Backbone as CSV, one residue per row, in Angstrom:
resi,resn,N_x,N_y,N_z,CA_x,CA_y,CA_z,C_x,C_y,C_z
1,MET,-1.589,-1.116,-17.560,-1.657,0.044,-16.670,-0.429,0.163,-15.762
2,ILE,0.118,-0.962,-15.314,1.222,-0.900,-14.361,2.449,-0.221,-14.966
3,TYR,2.568,-0.224,-16.297,3.714,0.415,-16.932,3.729,1.926,-16.705
4,TYR,2.577,2.547,-16.591,2.529,4.002,-16.437,3.095,4.453,-15.089
5,PRO,2.613,3.946,-13.963,3.238,4.351,-12.691,4.677,3.859,-12.564
6,LEU,4.970,2.678,-13.125,6.342,2.176,-13.073,7.280,3.113,-13.818
7,SER,6.833,3.623,-14.958,7.674,4.533,-15.739,7.949,5.826,-14.985
8,ALA,6.970,6.288,-14.184,7.175,7.506,-13.396,8.315,7.310,-12.395
9,LEU,8.344,6.171,-11.729,9.411,5.890,-10.772,10.754,5.780,-11.481
10,MET,10.764,5.135,-12.639,12.011,4.970,-13.388,12.560,6.320,-13.840
11,LEU,11.696,7.220,-14.295,12.140,8.539,-14.722,12.708,9.344,-13.560
12,ALA,12.263,9.016,-12.345,12.808,9.668,-11.152,14.146,9.067,-10.739
13,GLY,14.581,8.031,-11.448,15.845,7.377,-11.117,15.716,6.334,-10.026
14,ILE,14.489,5.946,-9.696,14.247,4.972,-8.631,14.318,3.562,-9.215
15,ARG,15.137,2.715,-8.629,15.340,1.362,-9.162,14.941,0.272,-8.170
16,GLU,14.815,0.606,-6.900,14.359,-0.362,-5.893,12.876,-0.111,-5.646
17,ILE,12.048,-1.048,-6.104,10.602,-0.821,-6.152,9.866,-1.957,-5.465
18,LEU,8.923,-1.597,-4.622,8.050,-2.566,-3.963,6.650,-2.406,-4.533
19,VAL,6.117,-3.466,-5.119,4.766,-3.463,-5.669,3.826,-4.044,-4.618
20,ILE,2.843,-3.266,-4.214,1.873,-3.701,-3.205,0.514,-3.850,-3.871
21,SER,-0.091,-5.024,-3.727,-1.390,-5.251,-4.346,-2.138,-6.334,-3.575
22,THR,-3.289,-6.718,-4.111,-4.128,-7.717,-3.451,-3.568,-9.118,-3.695
23,PRO,-3.947,-10.088,-2.865,-3.466,-11.461,-3.077,-3.838,-12.007,-4.450
24,GLY,-4.983,-11.577,-4.995,-5.406,-12.075,-6.296,-4.633,-11.486,-7.456
25,ASP,-4.256,-10.214,-7.354,-3.576,-9.535,-8.458,-2.060,-9.678,-8.435
26,LEU,-1.511,-9.919,-7.265,-0.054,-9.916,-7.124,0.647,-10.954,-8.011
27,PRO,0.130,-12.194,-8.102,0.807,-13.171,-8.965,0.862,-12.739,-10.428
28,GLN,-0.181,-12.073,-10.918,-0.175,-11.609,-12.308,0.875,-10.533,-12.523
29,LEU,0.979,-9.618,-11.560,1.987,-8.562,-11.660,3.394,-9.153,-11.602
30,ALA,3.573,-10.146,-10.755,4.890,-10.784,-10.625,5.267,-11.533,-11.904
31,ARG,4.292,-12.146,-12.557,4.582,-12.821,-13.827,4.995,-11.823,-14.903
32,LEU,4.397,-10.656,-14.888,4.706,-9.636,-15.888,6.057,-8.976,-15.641
33,LEU,6.288,-8.533,-14.407,7.460,-7.714,-14.101,8.649,-8.526,-13.604
34,ARG,8.392,-9.750,-13.117,9.442,-10.610,-12.574,10.217,-9.878,-11.470
35,ASP,11.521,-10.077,-11.407,12.292,-9.387,-10.362,12.812,-8.036,-10.836
36,GLY,12.455,-7.672,-12.080,12.838,-6.365,-12.615,14.241,-6.293,-13.179
37,SER,15.032,-7.351,-13.025,16.440,-7.278,-13.433,16.592,-7.072,-14.938
38,HIS,15.628,-7.528,-15.732,15.704,-7.345,-17.182,15.591,-5.870,-17.564
39,LEU,15.064,-5.048,-16.638,14.966,-3.603,-16.855,15.985,-2.825,-16.025
40,GLY,16.895,-3.551,-15.394,17.865,-2.896,-14.529,17.272,-2.454,-13.208
41,LEU,16.166,-3.087,-12.805,15.468,-2.731,-11.570,15.565,-3.858,-10.554
42,ASP,15.195,-3.548,-9.338,15.081,-4.539,-8.260,13.649,-4.444,-7.738
43,ILE,12.792,-5.336,-8.226,11.367,-5.291,-7.885,11.027,-6.415,-6.916
44,SER,10.385,-6.052,-5.829,9.871,-7.040,-4.879,8.379,-6.799,-4.686
45,TYR,7.745,-7.697,-3.953,6.281,-7.682,-3.879,5.805,-7.876,-2.443
46,ALA,4.676,-7.246,-2.139,4.041,-7.407,-0.827,2.535,-7.320,-1.028
47,GLN,1.809,-8.065,-0.239,0.360,-8.056,-0.421,-0.339,-7.312,0.713
48,GLN,-1.422,-6.654,0.330,-2.306,-6.004,1.283,-3.580,-6.851,1.305
49,ASP,-3.777,-7.584,2.389,-4.850,-8.580,2.440,-6.240,-7.968,2.351
50,GLU,-6.393,-6.763,2.862,-7.669,-6.069,2.792,-7.411,-4.569,2.712
51,PRO,-8.391,-3.812,2.193,-8.173,-2.360,2.059,-7.935,-1.699,3.418
52,LYS,-6.764,-1.114,3.579,-6.423,-0.425,4.826,-5.919,0.989,4.582
53,GLY,-6.166,1.514,3.369,-5.763,2.877,3.061,-4.391,2.950,2.425
54,LEU,-4.150,4.048,1.705,-2.877,4.216,1.001,-1.694,4.309,1.949
55,ALA,-1.887,4.949,3.095,-0.770,5.126,4.029,-0.299,3.807,4.620
56,ASP,-1.109,2.757,4.521,-0.697,1.442,4.985,0.505,0.931,4.195
57,ALA,0.723,1.508,2.996,1.876,1.107,2.188,3.186,1.338,2.934
58,PHE,3.240,2.382,3.764,4.478,2.693,4.482,4.685,1.758,5.672
59,VAL,3.603,1.209,6.185,3.703,0.204,7.247,4.133,-1.127,6.642
60,ILE,3.474,-1.506,5.549,3.825,-2.753,4.863,5.264,-2.699,4.347
61,GLY,5.651,-1.553,3.819,6.951,-1.436,3.165,8.054,-0.875,4.028
62,ALA,7.875,-0.835,5.341,8.870,-0.220,6.228,10.263,-0.832,6.066
63,ASP,10.342,-2.163,6.012,11.649,-2.813,5.866,12.254,-2.518,4.496
64,HIS,11.414,-2.463,3.482,11.893,-2.155,2.131,12.466,-0.738,2.074
65,ILE,11.804,0.206,2.725,12.234,1.610,2.703,13.517,1.799,3.504
66,GLY,13.612,1.123,4.636,14.795,1.266,5.477,14.946,2.684,5.987
67,GLN,16.114,3.290,5.778,16.398,4.650,6.233,16.319,5.682,5.107
68,ASP,15.805,5.264,3.958,15.800,6.133,2.779,14.537,6.980,2.693
69,PRO,14.568,8.048,1.898,13.315,8.703,1.503,12.555,7.779,0.565
70,VAL,11.307,8.097,0.287,10.474,7.152,-0.467,9.486,7.893,-1.356
71,ALA,9.181,7.279,-2.492,8.129,7.761,-3.383,6.989,6.760,-3.361
72,LEU,5.767,7.268,-3.429,4.582,6.427,-3.551,3.827,6.867,-4.794
73,VAL,3.526,5.920,-5.682,2.741,6.238,-6.873,1.577,5.251,-6.948
74,LEU,0.412,5.754,-7.314,-0.773,4.913,-7.406,-0.786,4.165,-8.736
75,GLY,-1.356,2.990,-8.725,-1.321,2.125,-9.897,-2.251,2.518,-11.012
76,ASP,-3.128,3.502,-10.785,-4.090,3.865,-11.834,-3.894,5.297,-12.323
77,ASN,-2.715,5.872,-12.073,-2.442,7.239,-12.499,-1.510,7.259,-13.706
78,ILE,-1.837,8.108,-14.679,-1.034,8.264,-15.884,-0.498,9.691,-15.928
79,PHE,0.802,9.826,-16.123,1.456,11.133,-16.210,2.171,11.233,-17.550
80,HIS,2.042,12.380,-18.191,2.756,12.560,-19.452,3.012,14.036,-19.703
81,GLY,4.249,14.357,-20.042,4.610,15.741,-20.347,6.100,15.852,-20.555
82,ASN,6.527,16.762,-21.419,7.944,16.919,-21.722,8.772,17.293,-20.501
83,SER,8.137,17.978,-19.555,8.870,18.460,-18.387,8.924,17.450,-17.246
84,PHE,8.287,16.297,-17.417,8.136,15.365,-16.300,9.482,14.886,-15.776
85,PHE,10.389,14.533,-16.678,11.702,14.048,-16.262,12.422,15.091,-15.414
86,ASP,12.467,16.324,-15.898,13.165,17.390,-15.171,12.535,17.645,-13.805
87,ILE,11.196,17.627,-13.747,10.493,17.833,-12.474,10.869,16.750,-11.476
88,LEU,10.828,15.498,-11.925,11.125,14.385,-11.026,12.577,14.418,-10.557
89,GLN,13.486,14.691,-11.460,14.901,14.736,-11.088,15.160,15.835,-10.061
90,THR,14.512,16.971,-10.242,14.692,18.096,-9.317,14.119,17.771,-7.947
91,GLU,12.912,17.236,-7.919,12.208,17.051,-6.647,12.721,15.862,-5.843
92,THR,13.268,14.854,-6.513,13.784,13.695,-5.772,15.222,13.892,-5.299
93,ALA,15.873,14.958,-5.754,17.282,15.172,-5.412,17.481,15.400,-3.918
94,ASN,16.528,16.066,-3.282,16.677,16.361,-1.852,15.298,16.522,-1.227
95,VAL,14.715,15.412,-0.819,13.373,15.432,-0.243,13.469,15.784,1.239
96,ASP,12.925,16.915,1.589,12.907,17.369,2.983,11.456,17.563,3.384
97,GLY,10.905,16.570,4.062,9.484,16.620,4.411,8.662,15.894,3.378
98,CYS,7.718,16.606,2.782,6.745,15.999,1.886,6.610,16.866,0.634
99,VAL,6.690,16.221,-0.534,6.463,16.922,-1.800,5.256,16.284,-2.483
100,LEU,4.228,17.089,-2.706,3.043,16.650,-3.432,3.050,17.331,-4.798
101,PHE,2.227,16.825,-5.696,2.168,17.376,-7.045,0.739,17.809,-7.345
102,GLY,0.633,19.038,-7.856,-0.680,19.599,-8.139,-0.948,19.736,-9.622
103,TYR,-2.209,19.543,-9.990,-2.610,19.623,-11.390,-3.903,20.427,-11.480
104,PRO,-3.950,21.444,-12.353,-5.158,22.262,-12.431,-6.324,21.485,-13.045
105,VAL,-7.474,21.538,-12.382,-8.671,20.842,-12.861,-9.849,21.811,-12.898
106,SER,-10.824,21.491,-13.724,-12.002,22.351,-13.865,-13.076,22.024,-12.837
107,ASP,-12.942,20.864,-12.166,-13.943,20.425,-11.192,-13.273,20.060,-9.863
108,PRO,-12.675,21.023,-9.187,-11.887,20.730,-7.984,-12.687,20.112,-6.842
109,GLU,-13.999,20.260,-6.871,-14.817,19.673,-5.801,-14.788,18.144,-5.815
110,ARG,-14.213,17.542,-6.837,-14.139,16.080,-6.938,-12.826,15.513,-6.398
111,TYR,-11.902,16.380,-6.005,-10.550,15.920,-5.681,-10.077,16.433,-4.331
112,GLY,-8.958,15.880,-3.875,-8.221,16.493,-2.790,-7.501,17.705,-3.352
113,ILE,-7.680,18.862,-2.718,-7.196,20.122,-3.277,-6.156,20.737,-2.353
114,GLY,-5.073,21.221,-2.957,-4.021,21.884,-2.190,-3.984,23.369,-2.474
115,GLU,-3.835,24.152,-1.414,-3.693,25.601,-1.532,-2.302,25.972,-1.061
116,THR,-1.614,26.828,-1.826,-0.240,27.172,-1.501,-0.063,28.677,-1.323
117,ASP,1.056,29.039,-0.687,1.425,30.443,-0.630,2.322,30.767,-1.820
118,ALA,2.886,31.955,-1.846,3.681,32.398,-2.990,4.955,31.576,-3.171
119,ASP,5.424,30.911,-2.109,6.652,30.123,-2.181,6.393,28.649,-2.466
120,GLY,5.134,28.288,-2.712,4.805,26.904,-2.993,4.585,26.051,-1.760
121,ARG,4.653,26.656,-0.580,4.383,25.916,0.643,2.884,25.697,0.797
122,LEU,2.524,24.480,1.155,1.110,24.187,1.357,0.586,24.919,2.580
123,VAL,-0.588,25.519,2.434,-1.227,26.170,3.572,-2.536,25.471,3.938
124,SER,-3.082,24.672,3.008,-4.286,23.899,3.343,-4.451,22.740,2.372
125,ILE,-5.076,21.679,2.872,-5.467,20.529,2.063,-6.921,20.232,2.390
126,GLU,-7.748,20.151,1.370,-9.162,19.858,1.574,-9.569,18.694,0.680
127,GLU,-10.340,17.776,1.229,-10.848,16.651,0.460,-12.225,16.990,-0.112
128,LYS,-12.310,17.020,-1.431,-13.564,17.271,-2.151,-14.337,18.453,-1.537
129,PRO,-13.721,19.621,-1.508,-14.346,20.780,-0.846,-15.545,21.313,-1.633
130,ALA,-16.578,21.713,-0.905,-17.755,22.319,-1.540,-17.401,23.681,-2.121
131,ARG,-16.495,24.395,-1.439,-16.028,25.702,-1.917,-14.501,25.686,-1.985
132,PRO,-13.970,25.168,-3.075,-12.510,25.010,-3.188,-11.765,26.345,-3.110
133,ARG,-10.646,26.344,-2.406,-9.797,27.529,-2.305,-8.799,27.618,-3.450
134,SER,-8.666,26.550,-4.214,-7.800,26.555,-5.386,-8.325,25.499,-6.352
135,ASN,-7.702,25.412,-7.516,-8.099,24.392,-8.490,-6.999,23.357,-8.686
136,ARG,-6.083,23.255,-7.715,-4.959,22.332,-7.830,-5.290,20.997,-7.164
137,ALA,-5.597,19.988,-7.986,-5.840,18.646,-7.469,-4.512,17.997,-7.108
138,ILE,-4.479,17.294,-5.993,-3.285,16.567,-5.577,-3.320,15.201,-6.244
139,VAL,-2.333,14.927,-7.087,-2.324,13.719,-7.902,-1.727,12.547,-7.125
140,GLY,-1.768,11.367,-7.754,-1.357,10.147,-7.069,0.123,9.841,-7.124
141,LEU,0.949,10.849,-6.856,2.397,10.686,-6.783,2.890,11.523,-5.616
142,TYR,3.608,10.881,-4.683,3.993,11.539,-3.438,5.459,11.228,-3.129
143,LEU,6.184,12.225,-2.621,7.558,12.037,-2.173,7.644,12.383,-0.692
144,TYR,8.327,11.550,0.080,8.431,11.761,1.524,9.846,11.477,2.010
145,ASP,10.220,12.169,3.089,11.447,11.775,3.772,11.132,10.555,4.631
146,ASN,12.145,10.054,5.331,11.981,8.789,6.048,11.040,8.879,7.245
147,ASP,10.701,10.106,7.682,9.777,10.252,8.812,8.408,9.690,8.515
148,VAL,8.093,9.469,7.240,6.750,9.022,6.866,6.414,7.667,7.478
149,ILE,7.414,6.851,7.725,7.138,5.532,8.308,6.536,5.679,9.695
150,ASP,7.182,6.465,10.546,6.662,6.663,11.903,5.326,7.405,11.882
151,ILE,5.193,8.362,10.970,3.923,9.096,10.865,2.798,8.134,10.526
152,ALA,3.022,7.257,9.564,1.985,6.301,9.163,1.665,5.317,10.283
153,LYS,2.689,4.852,10.972,2.469,3.878,12.042,1.676,4.471,13.204
154,ASN,1.760,5.781,13.378,1.082,6.425,14.507,-0.231,7.095,14.124
155,LEU,-0.677,6.895,12.898,-1.958,7.460,12.484,-3.124,6.765,13.179
156,ARG,-4.160,7.529,13.425,-5.402,6.943,13.913,-6.233,6.532,12.701
157,PRO,-6.667,5.269,12.626,-7.469,4.846,11.472,-8.753,5.665,11.346
158,SER,-9.189,5.830,10.103,-10.428,6.551,9.839,-11.620,5.713,10.270
159,ALA,-12.816,6.258,10.083,-14.038,5.526,10.437,-14.161,4.232,9.641
160,ARG,-13.522,4.195,8.479,-13.534,2.983,7.649,-12.426,2.014,8.034
161,GLY,-11.650,2.368,9.066,-10.564,1.504,9.504,-9.328,1.601,8.634
162,GLU,-9.169,2.714,7.885,-8.061,2.869,6.959,-7.087,3.953,7.423
163,LEU,-5.841,3.803,7.003,-4.821,4.821,7.238,-4.803,5.735,6.013
164,GLU,-5.286,6.952,6.182,-5.518,7.839,5.051,-4.250,8.621,4.684
165,ILE,-3.971,8.684,3.387,-2.801,9.433,2.923,-2.968,10.926,3.210
166,THR,-4.200,11.409,3.206,-4.439,12.820,3.517,-3.994,13.142,4.932
167,ASP,-4.175,12.214,5.862,-3.744,12.445,7.240,-2.215,12.521,7.331
168,VAL,-1.531,11.724,6.521,-0.072,11.822,6.457,0.332,13.207,5.968
169,ASN,-0.310,13.649,4.896,0.026,14.949,4.312,-0.292,16.099,5.269
170,LEU,-1.395,15.958,5.999,-1.768,16.990,6.963,-0.760,17.075,8.107
171,THR,-0.189,15.934,8.485,0.834,15.931,9.531,2.045,16.745,9.090
172,TYR,2.492,16.515,7.858,3.604,17.307,7.321,3.212,18.779,7.197
173,LEU,1.966,19.029,6.817,1.488,20.402,6.695,1.555,21.124,8.032
174,GLU,1.108,20.449,9.097,1.125,21.043,10.438,2.554,21.312,10.910
175,GLN,3.497,20.523,10.406,4.901,20.724,10.769,5.581,21.778,9.895
176,GLY,4.851,22.292,8.907,5.427,23.260,7.987,6.414,22.655,7.020
177,ARG,6.251,21.378,6.722,7.217,20.669,5.882,6.565,20.026,4.659
178,ALA,5.480,20.631,4.173,4.798,20.114,2.991,4.840,21.148,1.879
179,ARG,5.111,20.676,0.680,5.212,21.559,-0.474,4.448,20.969,-1.639
180,LEU,3.863,21.822,-2.455,3.113,21.387,-3.627,3.833,21.865,-4.880
181,ARG,4.247,20.945,-5.727,4.893,21.284,-6.998,3.833,21.247,-8.097
182,ASP,3.642,22.357,-8.759,2.629,22.471,-9.799,3.134,21.840,-11.086
183,LEU,2.378,20.890,-11.625,2.762,20.259,-12.880,2.518,21.180,-14.066
184,GLY,1.590,22.108,-13.922,1.442,23.186,-14.887,0.770,22.825,-16.188
185,ARG,0.736,23.813,-17.081,0.104,23.647,-18.379,0.980,22.792,-19.293
186,GLY,0.349,22.202,-20.307,1.088,21.368,-21.237,1.421,19.996,-20.683
187,PHE,0.809,19.652,-19.561,1.055,18.368,-18.910,-0.265,17.603,-18.850
188,ALA,-0.186,16.290,-18.925,-1.395,15.470,-18.842,-1.334,14.569,-17.624
189,TRP,-2.386,14.612,-16.843,-2.556,13.675,-15.728,-3.946,13.078,-15.836
190,ILE,-4.019,11.749,-15.799,-5.300,11.051,-15.877,-5.384,10.061,-14.731
191,ASP,-6.420,10.191,-13.929,-6.713,9.219,-12.878,-7.627,8.171,-13.501
192,ALA,-7.030,7.069,-13.945,-7.769,6.058,-14.710,-8.373,4.997,-13.801
193,GLY,-9.110,5.446,-12.798,-9.678,4.514,-11.825,-11.111,4.115,-12.095
194,THR,-11.684,4.599,-13.180,-13.058,4.250,-13.540,-13.091,3.821,-15.005
195,PRO,-14.111,3.059,-15.425,-14.205,2.672,-16.840,-14.201,3.877,-17.780
196,GLU,-14.902,4.944,-17.414,-14.946,6.131,-18.263,-13.567,6.761,-18.413
197,SER,-12.842,6.868,-17.311,-11.520,7.498,-17.387,-10.515,6.616,-18.115
198,ILE,-10.695,5.285,-18.071,-9.823,4.391,-18.829,-10.028,4.608,-20.324
199,VAL,-11.285,4.801,-20.739,-11.578,5.099,-22.140,-10.911,6.410,-22.544
200,GLN,-11.012,7.421,-21.692,-10.385,8.716,-21.981,-8.873,8.572,-22.096
201,ALA,-8.286,7.798,-21.195,-6.837,7.584,-21.230,-6.436,6.853,-22.510
202,THR,-7.218,5.866,-22.893,-6.933,5.105,-24.106,-6.947,6.007,-25.332
203,GLN,-7.943,6.871,-25.412,-8.048,7.775,-26.550,-6.881,8.752,-26.585
204,TYR,-6.493,9.252,-25.427,-5.377,10.198,-25.356,-4.083,9.533,-25.812
205,VAL,-3.791,8.364,-25.260,-2.547,7.670,-25.586,-2.535,7.255,-27.052
206,GLN,-3.666,6.746,-27.528,-3.736,6.310,-28.931,-3.484,7.471,-29.890
207,ALA,-4.126,8.604,-29.632,-3.966,9.760,-30.517,-2.525,10.242,-30.523
208,LEU,-1.906,10.311,-29.357,-0.536,10.818,-29.261,0.455,9.860,-29.906
209,GLU,0.298,8.569,-29.642,1.235,7.598,-30.203,1.107,7.517,-31.721
210,ASN,-0.124,7.557,-32.228,-0.313,7.488,-33.670,0.255,8.721,-34.368
211,ARG,0.100,9.879,-33.749,0.566,11.116,-34.387,2.087,11.242,-34.329
212,GLN,2.678,10.882,-33.196,4.113,11.105,-33.001,4.975,9.881,-33.309
213,GLY,4.357,8.712,-33.381,5.117,7.511,-33.651,5.987,7.048,-32.508
214,VAL,5.653,7.462,-31.294,6.392,7.036,-30.102,5.449,6.282,-29.173
215,ARG,6.032,5.582,-28.233,5.253,4.857,-27.226,5.359,5.575,-25.893
216,ILE,4.231,5.804,-25.261,4.210,6.418,-23.942,4.412,5.323,-22.895
217,ALA,5.303,5.571,-21.950,5.566,4.640,-20.845,6.073,3.292,-21.330
218,CYS,6.907,3.302,-22.358,7.590,2.084,-22.798,8.754,1.853,-21.831
219,VAL,8.594,0.899,-20.938,9.571,0.747,-19.852,10.929,0.282,-20.363
220,GLU,10.949,-0.473,-21.467,12.227,-0.893,-22.040,12.995,0.319,-22.575
221,GLU,12.287,1.215,-23.251,12.932,2.418,-23.769,13.436,3.312,-22.636
222,ILE,12.614,3.470,-21.591,13.022,4.306,-20.466,14.245,3.711,-19.770
223,ALA,14.239,2.380,-19.585,15.392,1.719,-18.955,16.661,1.972,-19.764
224,LEU,16.545,1.951,-21.096,17.696,2.203,-21.961,18.169,3.648,-21.841
225,ARG,17.248,4.589,-21.938,17.628,6.010,-21.934,18.110,6.462,-20.552
226,MET,17.658,5.777,-19.497,18.126,6.104,-18.157,19.458,5.434,-17.824
227,GLY,19.931,4.561,-18.718,21.195,3.885,-18.475,21.078,2.668,-17.576
228,PHE,19.860,2.170,-17.372,19.668,0.979,-16.533,20.068,-0.290,-17.287
229,ILE,19.893,-0.276,-18.630,20.278,-1.395,-19.482,20.984,-0.817,-20.711
230,ASP,21.669,-1.684,-21.472,22.314,-1.212,-22.693,21.459,-1.565,-23.910
231,ALA,21.899,-1.129,-25.088,21.123,-1.322,-26.309,20.943,-2.800,-26.641
232,GLU,21.947,-3.617,-26.361,21.844,-5.050,-26.650,20.761,-5.696,-25.792
233,ALA,20.728,-5.341,-24.525,19.698,-5.888,-23.638,18.308,-5.427,-24.075
234,CYS,18.213,-4.175,-24.486,16.939,-3.638,-24.964,16.479,-4.389,-26.212
235,ASP,17.402,-4.647,-27.115,17.060,-5.376,-28.343,16.573,-6.783,-28.017
236,ARG,17.199,-7.440,-27.050,16.764,-8.778,-26.674,15.339,-8.759,-26.121
237,LEU,15.014,-7.728,-25.340,13.654,-7.610,-24.804,12.654,-7.407,-25.929
238,GLY,13.030,-6.606,-26.922,12.152,-6.421,-28.059,11.980,-7.687,-28.863
239,ALA,13.057,-8.471,-28.989,12.994,-9.717,-29.746,12.020,-10.712,-29.125
240,GLU,11.900,-10.676,-27.793,10.953,-11.559,-27.118,9.510,-11.255,-27.517
241,LEU,9.275,-10.014,-27.983,7.929,-9.584,-28.357,7.875,-9.176,-29.831
242,SER,8.758,-9.753,-30.636,8.931,-9.289,-32.012,7.708,-9.512,-32.890
243,ALA,6.791,-10.371,-32.473,5.575,-10.597,-33.266,4.573,-9.462,-33.107
244,SER,4.822,-8.562,-32.148,3.896,-7.459,-31.886,4.510,-6.135,-32.321
245,ALA,3.641,-5.138,-32.538,4.116,-3.798,-32.882,4.939,-3.218,-31.746
246,TYR,4.590,-3.565,-30.506,5.332,-3.066,-29.356,6.765,-3.585,-29.381
247,GLY,6.922,-4.878,-29.633,8.260,-5.452,-29.680,9.097,-4.866,-30.792
248,ARG,8.486,-4.634,-31.950,9.216,-4.034,-33.067,9.644,-2.610,-32.732
249,TYR,8.812,-1.886,-31.983,9.176,-0.535,-31.560,10.382,-0.574,-30.623
250,VAL,10.387,-1.507,-29.688,11.507,-1.626,-28.748,12.803,-1.917,-29.498
251,ARG,12.737,-2.781,-30.494,13.943,-3.106,-31.265,14.417,-1.905,-32.099
252,LEU,13.467,-1.136,-32.595,13.808,0.069,-33.352,14.506,1.086,-32.458
253,VAL,13.988,1.253,-31.236,14.619,2.169,-30.272,16.052,1.733,-29.986
254,ALA,16.240,0.418,-29.788,17.575,-0.087,-29.495,18.525,0.163,-30.667
255,ALA,18.027,-0.043,-31.889,18.861,0.172,-33.064,19.236,1.645,-33.218
256,GLU,18.298,2.539,-32.977,18.561,3.967,-33.082,19.543,4.417,-32.001
257,PHE,19.453,3.803,-30.814,20.311,4.199,-29.699,21.770,3.813,-29.973
258,ARG,21.945,2.718,-30.709,23.319,2.302,-31.045,24.001,3.367,-31.906
């Protein structure tokens, strides 16, 4: 699963990545991803000892972010579409305020919903509204300017003692600096946070990969095509996994790229 959100950041051209997880899961992620240098990345790790909300990521990661703008992607979200690269490149080029991403859903009462004006500016955000004003669910990928650190640090915790990402977004909304980019038709977004949705994601990925003969969110391939590594490095990564179909695919990509 971690390859899917990681691939989204890589397609955006982001190479300095902080992975935040629980004390129990962090060692497994670190064993898998290491320091990221094999993919041309710089990956570091931080633990969240107890659930304190998504916005706590900006408090935990303040030193990592420094003075830069920042992207936050959730670990259980899958994005796929031909236009994804172009969307990410466009939106990360100049982040002024907050950029959220919207996806049309048939059951908007289950999601955080964004309503926009004709220029794409957010005019309202509602959490699981009984009477939704739009069908655009706000997905688990967020772009912010550097003000997000101070905004998160000054949030009032919710009744559950958490720093809510919706409160961060509402702050930008009140300042008139929040925008919703519609992912549109022909795009797939899956929130794979439940057993049922994981099954749905598995079926989607399996059908697409079998039909097209490509791998979705193959981080070695993305690193190669983004210029983070060269074909020789990609081939070596595939050779490490050559006993598997995945490793053979990576080596094939490297050979074709040459």
